XYZ file of C-alpha atoms in Angstrom:
417
model
C 9.032 45.482 -63.060
C 10.974 46.782 -60.072
C 8.062 45.832 -57.834
C 8.162 42.247 -59.149
C 11.898 41.995 -58.538
C 11.436 43.347 -55.011
C 8.554 40.920 -54.373
C 10.587 37.965 -55.631
C 13.566 39.013 -53.516
C 11.436 39.158 -50.366
C 9.892 35.794 -51.196
C 13.335 34.253 -51.675
C 14.481 35.683 -48.328
C 11.461 34.184 -46.527
C 12.046 30.768 -48.119
C 15.699 30.836 -47.068
C 14.729 31.721 -43.489
C 12.196 28.859 -43.341
C 14.777 26.459 -44.721
C 17.329 27.529 -42.131
C 14.786 27.175 -39.370
C 13.995 23.667 -40.515
C 17.668 22.716 -40.559
C 18.078 24.131 -37.061
C 15.092 22.138 -35.899
C 16.653 18.996 -37.324
C 19.471 19.363 -34.842
C 17.093 19.336 -31.840
C 17.497 16.067 -29.858
C 14.514 13.779 -30.304
C 13.008 11.566 -27.631
C 13.728 7.899 -28.159
C 10.997 5.695 -29.576
C 10.716 3.986 -26.170
C 10.202 7.325 -24.399
C 7.597 8.479 -26.916
C 5.719 5.165 -26.656
C 5.800 5.240 -22.862
C 4.392 8.779 -22.742
C 1.694 8.013 -25.328
C 0.528 4.908 -23.445
C 0.338 6.775 -20.136
C -1.467 9.708 -21.774
C -4.107 7.433 -23.303
C -4.730 5.758 -19.954
C -5.145 9.038 -18.064
C -7.649 10.375 -20.583
C -10.419 7.937 -19.565
C -13.260 10.178 -18.381
C -14.637 8.680 -15.170
C -12.283 5.822 -14.372
C -10.182 5.868 -11.220
C -6.734 7.194 -12.090
C -4.021 6.391 -9.558
C -1.314 8.886 -8.727
C 1.370 6.973 -10.620
C -0.549 7.378 -13.887
C -0.605 11.163 -13.582
C 2.904 11.637 -14.908
C 2.102 15.164 -16.091
C 1.784 16.147 -12.424
C 5.026 14.675 -11.124
C 7.561 14.156 -13.940
C 8.526 17.867 -13.818
C 9.403 17.343 -10.131
C 11.822 14.512 -11.005
C 13.763 15.919 -13.938
C 17.430 16.537 -13.180
C 17.173 15.040 -9.670
C 18.529 11.935 -7.971
C 15.534 9.845 -6.999
C 14.865 7.085 -4.466
C 11.693 4.997 -4.757
C 9.883 2.974 -2.092
C 8.124 0.359 -4.193
C 6.945 -3.214 -4.548
C 5.031 -5.273 -7.120
C 1.968 -2.988 -6.829
C 3.884 0.137 -7.882
C 2.684 0.202 -11.479
C 1.415 2.498 -14.211
C -1.685 1.039 -15.860
C -2.127 0.795 -19.643
C -5.289 0.872 -21.751
C -4.882 -2.757 -22.849
C -5.314 -4.049 -19.259
C -1.572 -4.430 -18.804
C 0.779 -2.319 -16.741
C 4.391 -1.223 -16.461
C 6.263 -1.113 -13.187
C 6.850 2.477 -12.053
C 10.607 1.892 -11.795
C 10.784 0.468 -15.321
C 8.663 3.282 -16.723
C 10.663 6.070 -15.084
C 13.918 4.441 -16.166
C 12.628 4.457 -19.769
C 11.824 8.149 -19.355
C 15.457 8.785 -18.288
C 14.653 9.615 -14.661
C 17.782 9.165 -12.542
C 16.736 6.487 -10.024
C 19.568 5.832 -7.586
C 17.915 3.427 -5.127
C 14.823 1.274 -4.711
C 13.683 0.716 -1.110
C 11.689 -2.510 -0.631
C 9.132 -3.097 2.180
C 7.955 -6.388 3.727
C 7.606 -9.138 1.073
C 10.325 -7.486 -1.038
C 10.517 -5.466 -4.248
C 8.743 -8.118 -6.330
C 6.437 -9.104 -3.446
C 7.277 -12.802 -3.198
C 8.666 -13.133 0.340
C 6.577 -14.679 3.133
C 5.200 -12.563 5.956
C 8.045 -11.925 8.392
C 10.646 -13.435 6.065
C 14.019 -11.693 5.951
C 14.423 -9.713 2.723
C 17.969 -9.149 1.509
C 19.474 -6.118 -0.199
C 20.440 -6.648 -3.810
C 20.375 -5.396 -7.379
C 17.277 -5.287 -9.581
C 18.128 -7.597 -12.496
C 16.016 -5.657 -14.991
C 17.323 -2.137 -14.357
C 20.553 -2.662 -12.425
C 19.328 -0.328 -9.682
C 20.413 -1.145 -6.090
C 17.649 -2.457 -3.802
C 17.704 -1.750 -0.061
C 15.361 -3.736 2.180
C 13.271 -1.810 4.715
C 12.181 -4.926 6.555
C 13.991 -6.769 9.311
C 16.837 -4.987 11.076
C 16.772 -1.989 8.702
C 13.199 -0.701 8.920
C 14.277 2.944 8.714
C 16.584 4.171 5.925
C 20.002 5.107 7.289
C 21.456 8.550 6.516
C 24.099 7.006 4.254
C 21.358 5.172 2.330
C 19.785 8.531 1.553
C 23.044 10.173 0.502
C 22.802 12.191 -2.706
C 19.030 11.728 -3.012
C 17.040 14.849 -3.858
C 13.600 13.262 -3.550
C 12.019 9.993 -2.393
C 8.873 8.604 -4.047
C 6.526 6.380 -2.032
C 4.156 4.319 -4.164
C 2.714 1.166 -2.563
C -0.810 -0.241 -2.561
C -2.189 -0.443 0.985
C -5.274 -2.320 2.262
C -6.291 -0.006 5.099
C -5.514 -2.102 8.199
C -3.319 -0.822 11.037
C -1.309 -4.045 11.224
C -0.507 -4.096 7.489
C 3.123 -3.005 7.741
C 3.383 -0.730 4.708
C 2.107 2.232 6.752
C 4.829 1.539 9.323
C 7.384 1.645 6.512
C 5.777 4.924 5.425
C 6.349 6.340 8.920
C 10.044 5.421 8.960
C 10.658 6.697 5.426
C 9.034 10.031 6.262
C 11.028 10.265 9.500
C 14.371 9.464 7.847
C 13.715 11.912 5.018
C 12.609 14.662 7.423
C 15.833 14.249 9.388
C 17.882 14.610 6.189
C 15.782 17.404 4.663
C 14.648 15.254 1.717
C 11.109 15.768 0.341
C 8.748 12.785 -0.020
C 6.398 12.459 -2.976
C 3.456 10.086 -2.513
C 1.686 8.677 -5.552
C -1.639 7.844 -3.962
C -3.784 4.754 -4.559
C -7.316 3.813 -3.418
C -7.922 2.012 -0.130
C -10.064 -1.108 -0.820
C -11.178 -0.985 2.839
C -11.553 2.784 2.852
C -15.350 2.722 3.173
C -15.428 2.264 6.961
C -13.568 2.920 10.215
C -13.688 0.280 12.963
C -11.882 -1.693 15.639
C -10.060 -1.035 18.898
C -7.722 1.962 19.013
C -4.073 1.268 19.712
C -2.762 2.037 23.175
C 0.598 3.693 22.467
C 2.197 1.520 25.176
C 1.638 -1.445 22.863
C 3.087 0.092 19.721
C 5.158 -2.072 17.388
C 5.853 -2.484 13.676
C 2.318 -3.917 13.295
C 0.835 -0.845 14.972
C 2.723 2.393 15.529
C 0.049 5.037 16.060
C -3.128 5.559 18.158
C -5.560 4.635 15.400
C -8.242 1.914 15.086
C -7.594 -1.353 13.240
C -9.454 -0.097 10.157
C -8.519 3.557 9.628
C -10.380 4.365 6.388
C -7.583 6.421 4.804
C -5.396 6.184 1.741
C -1.608 6.196 2.020
C -1.594 9.884 1.053
C -4.162 10.826 3.678
C -2.390 8.757 6.316
C 0.922 10.439 5.539
C -0.744 13.803 6.079
C -2.005 12.566 9.458
C 1.474 11.368 10.485
C 2.813 14.822 9.663
C -0.086 16.815 11.094
C -0.260 14.912 14.375
C 3.546 15.139 14.687
C 4.012 11.410 15.162
C 7.543 11.432 13.755
C 10.504 11.410 16.133
C 10.700 14.621 18.210
C 7.649 15.984 16.384
C 9.585 16.770 13.217
C 7.640 17.080 9.968
C 8.422 15.844 6.507
C 8.199 17.964 3.368
C 5.327 16.133 1.719
C 3.658 16.233 -1.677
C 0.731 13.948 -2.554
C -0.526 13.230 -6.064
C -4.177 12.351 -5.309
C -6.227 9.664 -7.037
C -8.656 11.076 -9.621
C -12.351 10.146 -9.673
C -12.155 8.394 -6.293
C -14.193 8.639 -3.088
C -14.057 6.461 0.011
C -17.225 4.750 -1.168
C -15.719 3.851 -4.557
C -15.484 0.162 -5.317
C -11.914 -0.759 -6.229
C -10.687 -4.216 -7.140
C -6.928 -4.567 -6.802
C -5.406 -5.799 -10.090
C -2.243 -7.047 -8.332
C -1.950 -9.018 -5.091
C -0.702 -6.530 -2.452
C 1.072 -9.413 -0.669
C 1.373 -13.179 -1.174
C -1.472 -14.120 1.183
C -4.060 -11.608 -0.022
C -4.956 -13.198 -3.366
C -8.308 -11.551 -4.132
C -10.960 -9.002 -3.136
C -12.607 -11.344 -0.614
C -9.341 -11.941 1.244
C -8.614 -8.207 1.320
C -12.079 -7.438 2.667
C -11.882 -10.135 5.362
C -8.260 -9.460 6.304
C -8.920 -6.855 9.052
C -11.252 -9.317 10.810
C -9.313 -12.547 10.298
C -5.822 -11.207 10.959
C -6.584 -11.374 14.708
C -6.216 -15.143 14.362
C -2.487 -14.607 13.743
C -2.304 -13.918 17.478
C -4.021 -17.198 18.399
C -3.598 -20.931 17.779
C -6.003 -20.673 14.806
C -4.739 -20.744 11.212
C -6.333 -17.996 9.038
C -5.995 -19.965 5.806
C -2.238 -19.732 5.346
C -0.918 -22.787 3.542
C -4.039 -23.009 1.357
C -5.386 -21.258 -1.749
C -7.971 -19.468 0.402
C -5.749 -17.332 2.602
C -7.789 -15.021 4.890
C -11.010 -16.536 3.549
C -11.082 -19.589 5.818
C -9.892 -20.299 9.344
C -9.409 -23.392 11.436
C -7.485 -25.280 14.069
C -7.065 -28.878 15.296
C -8.317 -27.584 18.660
C -11.721 -26.240 17.561
C -14.852 -28.288 18.192
C -15.647 -30.212 14.970
C -19.313 -30.412 15.942
C -19.528 -26.618 15.844
C -16.984 -25.995 13.096
C -17.841 -28.565 10.451
C -15.596 -27.251 7.665
C -12.114 -28.796 7.570
C -8.841 -28.393 5.684
C -5.152 -29.236 6.032
C -2.550 -26.434 5.662
C 0.376 -27.315 3.385
C 3.639 -25.515 2.678
C 3.172 -23.265 -0.363
C 4.638 -20.202 -2.065
C 2.932 -17.773 0.327
C 3.566 -19.745 3.516
C 6.577 -22.034 3.676
C 5.798 -23.079 7.254
C 2.080 -22.470 7.904
C 0.575 -22.861 11.353
C -0.620 -26.481 11.895
C 1.155 -27.640 8.753
C -0.115 -31.078 7.601
C -2.659 -31.215 10.438
C -6.419 -31.423 9.967
C -8.048 -28.157 11.008
C -11.713 -27.540 11.804
C -13.167 -24.127 11.165
C -15.231 -22.027 8.768
C -15.273 -21.369 5.028
C -15.976 -17.655 4.421
C -15.263 -17.554 0.683
C -18.931 -16.803 -0.081
C -19.328 -14.160 2.635
C -20.844 -10.868 1.481
C -18.421 -7.912 1.590
C -18.088 -6.416 5.074
C -18.520 -2.770 6.009
C -17.489 -3.393 9.603
C -14.982 -5.476 11.530
C -16.431 -8.913 12.379
C -15.508 -10.073 15.899
C -18.018 -12.903 16.090
C -15.709 -15.423 14.402
C -12.941 -14.716 16.912
C -15.301 -14.905 19.911
C -16.886 -18.141 18.678
C -13.478 -19.730 18.103
C -12.360 -18.849 21.636
C -15.588 -20.169 23.140
C -15.253 -23.480 21.280
C -11.560 -24.291 21.645
C -10.285 -27.237 23.715
C -7.964 -25.271 25.993
C -8.812 -21.604 26.351
C -5.529 -20.915 28.162
C -3.646 -21.889 25.001
C -5.789 -19.889 22.580
C -4.028 -16.488 22.635
C -0.305 -15.935 22.107
C 1.919 -12.928 22.805
C 1.349 -11.515 19.323
C -2.359 -10.939 19.895
C -1.953 -7.797 22.009
C 0.310 -6.265 19.369
C -2.279 -6.941 16.669
C -5.157 -5.649 18.795
C -3.056 -2.709 19.972
C -4.557 -3.068 23.440
C -4.745 -5.639 26.246
C -8.422 -4.858 26.674
C -9.719 -6.897 23.713
C -8.247 -10.169 24.982
C -9.521 -9.425 28.488
C -13.013 -8.718 27.152
C -13.133 -11.991 25.197
C -11.800 -14.002 28.143
C -14.367 -12.440 30.471
C -17.202 -13.645 28.248
C -18.357 -10.364 26.710
C -20.335 -10.688 23.498
C -19.019 -9.397 20.188
C -21.688 -6.671 20.181
C -20.780 -5.522 23.702
C -17.097 -5.349 22.777
C -17.843 -3.375 19.612
C -19.971 -0.936 21.607
C -16.982 -0.233 23.874
C -15.083 1.196 20.887
C -17.622 3.955 20.177
C -16.016 6.911 21.968
C -12.524 6.195 20.661
C -13.819 5.753 17.108
C -15.713 9.038 17.250
C -12.592 10.833 18.491
C -10.487 9.324 15.716
C -13.027 10.202 13.016
C -12.926 13.819 14.195
C -9.124 13.917 13.819
C -9.218 11.956 10.559
C -11.546 14.519 8.944
C -8.727 17.101 8.897
C -6.571 14.990 6.607
C -9.038 13.566 4.096
C -8.385 14.199 0.411
C -11.533 12.393 -0.722
C -15.206 12.413 0.291
């Protein structure tokens, strides 16, 4: 009898303790429904076995680094977290839902939502959706000022690149790293694949010709992701006075440089599809000539033409018109003769033949190149070679030693095979 009383007493005590524990647990703050949903969606997406998983989707690897800190984000329309239903959430929106304290968004060329023309002035402002201040890093303010970094504990860089030296997002990367290094602020890069990461090609920049469309002694097509390129900037001490930035890269999962990757979002207004992105390193040279590379059409960087090209040689024609990606395109409302490359097979090298043929078949060769060409090429030599009559193959052969030297340096910074 006494044993039963003792047993019942112990049982009652245990039940009371469990009940108290449950009541204590009830007081624990719960995540909001929005936070729980956001985390569940990201988790489902990152559990796909062999799919490419961008850095931004790997929240388990970087959210702990953001908690309790004041964050700045360098972002544009490509800075997204992908969902399993083929939709996506902007990184800024997602982190705001997860209660990360974002103080500032820094916007590169084309702006935070990616709608500005190439070279168009982008103004500072406020993001209407989140209320977060936006600071433009294009125009007169390419490098964040010390006061614009005040009170930031960490800066995230998450922008989709296309792997060409003259695509200005890697120049923005340089200035962000430099400004943060000077202020002792770490930079976290959420890496993304390079759709032109499968080859290295083109003339190497002569540092005497550096500009915002080419800051470092690298070839036109560098074959690196943003994360790998940031490591090279640091390792080669290209920042001002050789300073180095505290850098952390969240690598892409299941990616190699030979991986095929179709960009789900236009990286800029005039790169509308995979073909344009693949042809961009070859056709962008026309920006430094009197030839229009498809701006003012729906086939940007997939066609080229000029009123001055020989229509007997270049039988394709089109007329550039003002549109959302090019308000004032070269040769606006004028009939241009050129080539349609929309059906061209994907390139694994830089094609110079189109540029050489256009020069050889223009009305006035002295008016073909403009002052921008040397900045795009990164060297005076390419223009001189074309003007002297060298073939495309002979010019490409002259790049061999520089390319081999670059590939040797590049190897040190690769995160992917």
